[in-house]
XYZ file of C-alpha atoms in Angstrom:
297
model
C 26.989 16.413 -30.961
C 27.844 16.589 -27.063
C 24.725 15.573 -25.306
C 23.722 16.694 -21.635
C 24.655 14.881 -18.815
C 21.600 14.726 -17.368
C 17.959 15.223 -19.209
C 17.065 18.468 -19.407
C 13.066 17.082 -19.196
C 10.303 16.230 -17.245
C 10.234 12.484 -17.384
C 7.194 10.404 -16.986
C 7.138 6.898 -16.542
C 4.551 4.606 -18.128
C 3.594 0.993 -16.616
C 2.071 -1.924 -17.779
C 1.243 -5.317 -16.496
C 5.257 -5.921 -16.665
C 5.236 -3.506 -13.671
C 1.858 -3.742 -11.671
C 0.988 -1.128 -13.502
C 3.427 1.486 -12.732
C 3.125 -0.218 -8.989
C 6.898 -1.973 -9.607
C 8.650 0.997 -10.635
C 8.006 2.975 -7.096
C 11.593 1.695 -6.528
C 13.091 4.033 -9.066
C 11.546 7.417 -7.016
C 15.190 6.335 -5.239
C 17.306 6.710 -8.470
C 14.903 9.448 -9.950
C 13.108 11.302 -7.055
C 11.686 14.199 -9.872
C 10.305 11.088 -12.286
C 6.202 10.758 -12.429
C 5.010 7.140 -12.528
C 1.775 6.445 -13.736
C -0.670 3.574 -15.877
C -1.490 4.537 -19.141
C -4.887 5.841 -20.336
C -6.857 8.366 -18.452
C -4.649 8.369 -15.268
C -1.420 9.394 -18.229
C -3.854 12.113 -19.514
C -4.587 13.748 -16.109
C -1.340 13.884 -15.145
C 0.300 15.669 -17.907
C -2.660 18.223 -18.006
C -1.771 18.902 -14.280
C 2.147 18.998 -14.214
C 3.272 22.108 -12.841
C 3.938 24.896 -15.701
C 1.994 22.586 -17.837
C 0.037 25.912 -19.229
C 2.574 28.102 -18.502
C 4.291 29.484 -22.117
C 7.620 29.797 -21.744
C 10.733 31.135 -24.435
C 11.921 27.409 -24.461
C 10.029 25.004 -21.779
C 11.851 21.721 -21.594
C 9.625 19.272 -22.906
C 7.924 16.473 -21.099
C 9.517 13.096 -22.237
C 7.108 10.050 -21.709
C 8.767 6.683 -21.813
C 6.494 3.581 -22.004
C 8.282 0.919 -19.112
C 7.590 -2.410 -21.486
C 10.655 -5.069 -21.736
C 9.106 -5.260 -25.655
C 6.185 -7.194 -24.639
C 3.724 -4.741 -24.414
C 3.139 -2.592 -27.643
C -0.050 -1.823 -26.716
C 1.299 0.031 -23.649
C 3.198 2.198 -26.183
C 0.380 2.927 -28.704
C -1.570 3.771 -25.727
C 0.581 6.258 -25.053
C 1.372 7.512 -28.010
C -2.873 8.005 -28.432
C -2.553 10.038 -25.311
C 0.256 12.726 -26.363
C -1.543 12.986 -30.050
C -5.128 13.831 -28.122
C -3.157 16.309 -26.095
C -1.447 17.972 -28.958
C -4.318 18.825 -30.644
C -6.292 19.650 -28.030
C -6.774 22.909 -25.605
C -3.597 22.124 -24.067
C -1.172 22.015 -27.123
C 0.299 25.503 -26.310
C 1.452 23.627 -23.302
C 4.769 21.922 -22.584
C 6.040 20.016 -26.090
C 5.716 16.288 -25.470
C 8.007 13.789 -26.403
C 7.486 9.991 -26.803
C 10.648 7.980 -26.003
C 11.307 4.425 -26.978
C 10.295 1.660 -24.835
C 12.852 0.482 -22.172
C 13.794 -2.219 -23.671
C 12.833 -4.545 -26.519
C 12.228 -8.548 -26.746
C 16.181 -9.425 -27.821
C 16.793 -6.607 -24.801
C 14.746 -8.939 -22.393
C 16.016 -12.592 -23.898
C 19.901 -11.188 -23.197
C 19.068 -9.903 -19.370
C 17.309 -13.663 -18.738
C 20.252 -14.884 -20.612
C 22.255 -13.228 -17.444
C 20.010 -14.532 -15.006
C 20.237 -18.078 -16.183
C 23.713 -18.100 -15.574
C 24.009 -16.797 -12.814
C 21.003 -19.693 -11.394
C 23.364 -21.810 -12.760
C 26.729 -20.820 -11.191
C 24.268 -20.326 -7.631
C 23.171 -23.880 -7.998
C 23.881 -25.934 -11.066
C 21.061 -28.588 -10.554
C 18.216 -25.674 -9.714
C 15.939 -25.333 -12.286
C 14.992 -21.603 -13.329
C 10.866 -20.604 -13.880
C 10.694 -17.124 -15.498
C 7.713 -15.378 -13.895
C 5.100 -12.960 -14.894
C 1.620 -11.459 -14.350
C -0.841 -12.923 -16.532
C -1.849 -10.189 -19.674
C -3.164 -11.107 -22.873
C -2.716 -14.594 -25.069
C -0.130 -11.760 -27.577
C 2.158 -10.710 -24.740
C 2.454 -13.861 -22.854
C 3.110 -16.326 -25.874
C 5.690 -13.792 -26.156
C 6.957 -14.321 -22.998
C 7.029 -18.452 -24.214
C 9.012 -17.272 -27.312
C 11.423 -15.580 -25.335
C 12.080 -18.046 -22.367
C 12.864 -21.182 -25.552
C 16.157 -18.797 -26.366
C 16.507 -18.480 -22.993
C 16.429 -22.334 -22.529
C 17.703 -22.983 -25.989
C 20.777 -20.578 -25.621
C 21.257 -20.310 -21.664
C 23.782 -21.818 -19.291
C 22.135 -25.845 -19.038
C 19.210 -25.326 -16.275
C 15.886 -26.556 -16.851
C 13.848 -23.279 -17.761
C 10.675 -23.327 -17.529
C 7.461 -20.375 -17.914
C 4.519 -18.648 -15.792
C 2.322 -16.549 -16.898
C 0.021 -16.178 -14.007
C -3.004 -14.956 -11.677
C -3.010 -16.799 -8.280
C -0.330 -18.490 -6.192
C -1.802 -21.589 -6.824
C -0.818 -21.353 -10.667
C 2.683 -20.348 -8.925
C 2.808 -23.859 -7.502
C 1.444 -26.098 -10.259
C 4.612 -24.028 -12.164
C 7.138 -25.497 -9.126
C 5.378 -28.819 -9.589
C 6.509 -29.199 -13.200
C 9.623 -28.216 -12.734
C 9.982 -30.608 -10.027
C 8.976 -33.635 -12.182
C 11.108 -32.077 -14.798
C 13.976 -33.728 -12.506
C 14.640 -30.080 -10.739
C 15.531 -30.546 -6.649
C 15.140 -26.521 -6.569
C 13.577 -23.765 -8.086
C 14.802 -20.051 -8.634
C 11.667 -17.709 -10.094
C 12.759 -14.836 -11.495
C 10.850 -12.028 -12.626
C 10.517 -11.253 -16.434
C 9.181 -7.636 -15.771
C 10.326 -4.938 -12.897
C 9.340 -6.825 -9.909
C 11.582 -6.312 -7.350
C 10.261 -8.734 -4.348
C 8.342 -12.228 -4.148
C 5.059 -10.887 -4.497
C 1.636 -11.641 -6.696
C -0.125 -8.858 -7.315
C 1.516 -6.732 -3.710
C 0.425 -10.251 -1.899
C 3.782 -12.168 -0.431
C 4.811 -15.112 -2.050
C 5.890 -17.834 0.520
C 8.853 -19.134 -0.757
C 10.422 -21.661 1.169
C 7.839 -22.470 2.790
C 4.914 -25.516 2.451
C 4.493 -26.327 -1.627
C 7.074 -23.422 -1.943
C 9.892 -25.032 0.074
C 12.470 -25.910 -2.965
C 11.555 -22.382 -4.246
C 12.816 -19.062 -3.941
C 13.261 -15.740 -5.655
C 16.230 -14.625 -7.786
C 15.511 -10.955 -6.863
C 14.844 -8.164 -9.470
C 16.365 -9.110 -13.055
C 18.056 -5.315 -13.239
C 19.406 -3.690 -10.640
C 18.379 0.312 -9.851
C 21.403 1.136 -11.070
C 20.987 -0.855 -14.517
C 17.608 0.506 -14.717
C 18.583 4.274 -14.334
C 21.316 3.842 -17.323
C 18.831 2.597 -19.335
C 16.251 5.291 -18.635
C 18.626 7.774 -19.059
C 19.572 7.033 -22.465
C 15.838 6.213 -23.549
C 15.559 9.835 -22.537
C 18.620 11.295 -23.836
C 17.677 9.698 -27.337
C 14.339 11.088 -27.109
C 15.689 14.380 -26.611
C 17.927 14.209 -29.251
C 15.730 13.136 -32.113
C 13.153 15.760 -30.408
C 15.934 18.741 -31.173
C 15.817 17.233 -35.116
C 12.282 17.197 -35.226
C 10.934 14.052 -34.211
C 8.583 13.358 -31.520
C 7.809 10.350 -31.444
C 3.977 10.153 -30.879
C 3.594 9.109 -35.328
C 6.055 6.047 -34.518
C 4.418 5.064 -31.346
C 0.946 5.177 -32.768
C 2.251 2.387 -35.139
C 3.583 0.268 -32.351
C 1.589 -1.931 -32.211
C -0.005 -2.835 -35.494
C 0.217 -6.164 -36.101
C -0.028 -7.355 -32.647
C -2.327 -9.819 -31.823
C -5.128 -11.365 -34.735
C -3.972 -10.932 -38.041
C -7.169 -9.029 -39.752
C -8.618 -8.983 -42.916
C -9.259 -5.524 -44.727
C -12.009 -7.789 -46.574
C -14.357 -7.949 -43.507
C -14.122 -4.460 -42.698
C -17.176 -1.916 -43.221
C -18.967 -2.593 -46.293
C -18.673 0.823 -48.505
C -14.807 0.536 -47.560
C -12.783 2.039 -44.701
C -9.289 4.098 -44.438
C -6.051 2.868 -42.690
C -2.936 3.938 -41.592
C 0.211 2.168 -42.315
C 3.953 3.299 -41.391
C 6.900 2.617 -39.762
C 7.898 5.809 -38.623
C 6.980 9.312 -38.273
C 7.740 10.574 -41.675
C 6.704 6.852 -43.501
C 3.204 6.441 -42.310
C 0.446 6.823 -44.791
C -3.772 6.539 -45.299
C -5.373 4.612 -47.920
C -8.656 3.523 -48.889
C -10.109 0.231 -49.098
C -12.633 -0.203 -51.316
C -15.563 -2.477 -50.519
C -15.609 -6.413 -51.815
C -16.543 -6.703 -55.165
C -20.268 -8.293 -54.759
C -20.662 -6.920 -51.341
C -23.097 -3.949 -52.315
């Protein structure tokens, strides 16, 4: 099958903490100047009930294809999402535009292989520099995650010292330097394990190379606009695709992210029992009922 050149969709873009909320992708209005950009939740909700055309009917509107910005460590962004579309669908507004979830950007190996790139290209920049991959502080899920990924990155990268930050303050920036510095490390390159495209904490400037900063400075944004467009593209092309056979998405992403986070036991659960939803997929996701503890009536 020949797909389009370009999506034939209204695209919305969904951010996370790996994007300041949404706040780090302003960069891609460039690449994509007819792209919405929004957080997830109720600010997701109000814009898709306002698009233009939005309750318009139409012979065959192009759909609206939502595509959750997470490098893989946010599921929750994706779920969240997904909630969104299925409340719209069968509410007042499911006449409307048909929605499509896409898959997320990218996915943990996805992430691992672009700081892969990055660490050698710290490496052939300055061999002794030590790299510290960078993000906002989330949740104890996502950043382990973050941990996970940056060993392969050590364990399978060019030779520098890699090190991780997961954090809230500039001060937590320079207790990261520190380490690296007694880790033997006569510079530091931070670069950012989300869309960040400048040295800033939460839109406040980073001072690198200056004061406790001085053997520090910023890699610059791990994809270029470029790199980030192809991906898009194709994250909406797919959607699109599997959209024209059926699928939209929204079962798959509802699933996304079960199992993230504290395992849970369907023992503790309400007391006369209590229905759940299991799947991987659209067409494999199914309810059952568990019945209550033996003894606990």
């Amino acid at each position: 099958m020949t797909r389009p050149a370009e999506p034939d969709a209204t695209v919305v873009l969904v951010g996370g903490h790996e994007s300041g909320n949404g706040t780090d992708l302003s960069f891609l209005a460039d690449y994509l100047p007819d792209a919405h950009i929004t957080p997830a939740g109720r600010p997701l909700h109000n814009l898709l009930t306002q698009l233009p055309g939005r309750k318009r009917l139409a012979s065959d509107p192009a759909p609206v294809v939502v595509l959750p910005m997470t490098f893989g460590r946010n599921p929750t962004l994706i779920a969240d999402a997904a909630k969104t579309l299925k409340w719209l669908e069968a509410g007042a507004d499911a006449s409307g535009l048909p929605l499509v979830l896409a898959d997320p950007f990218g996915t943990g190996d996805h992430l691992t292989a672009w700081l892969r790139a990055a660490a050698t290209n710290v490496h052939h920049r300055a061999p002794e520099a030590g790299m510290l991959i960078m993000a906002d502080a989330a949740n104890p899920f996502d950043d382990a995650e973050l941990y996970r990924i940056s060993h392969l990155v050590r364990t399978h990268g060019a030779g520098n010292q890699v090190e991780t930050a997961t954090v809230e303050s500039p001060a937590e920036v320079v207790d990261a330097v520190k380490r690296l510095r007694l880790l033997g490390s006569t510079e530091t390159v931070v670069v950012p394990a989300g869309f960040r495209q400048t040295a800033t904490l939460h839109g406040d400037p980073l001072p690198f190379g200056e004061g406790a900063l001085a053997d520090a400075g910023f890699y610059g944004p791990l994809l270029s606009g470029q790199a980030a467009l192809r991906v898009i593209r194709e994250r909406v092309l797919d959607a699109l695709h599997n959209f024209e056979h059926g699928h939209n998405g929204i079962e798959a992403g509802l699933q996304a992210d079960h199992g993230h986070g504290y395992a849970h036991s369907h023992a503790f659960d309400a007391a006369n029992g209590h229905s759940h939803t299991h799947g991987q997929g659209a067409s494999a996701g199914h309810t059952h009922i568990h019945p209550a503890p033996i003894g606990s009536t």
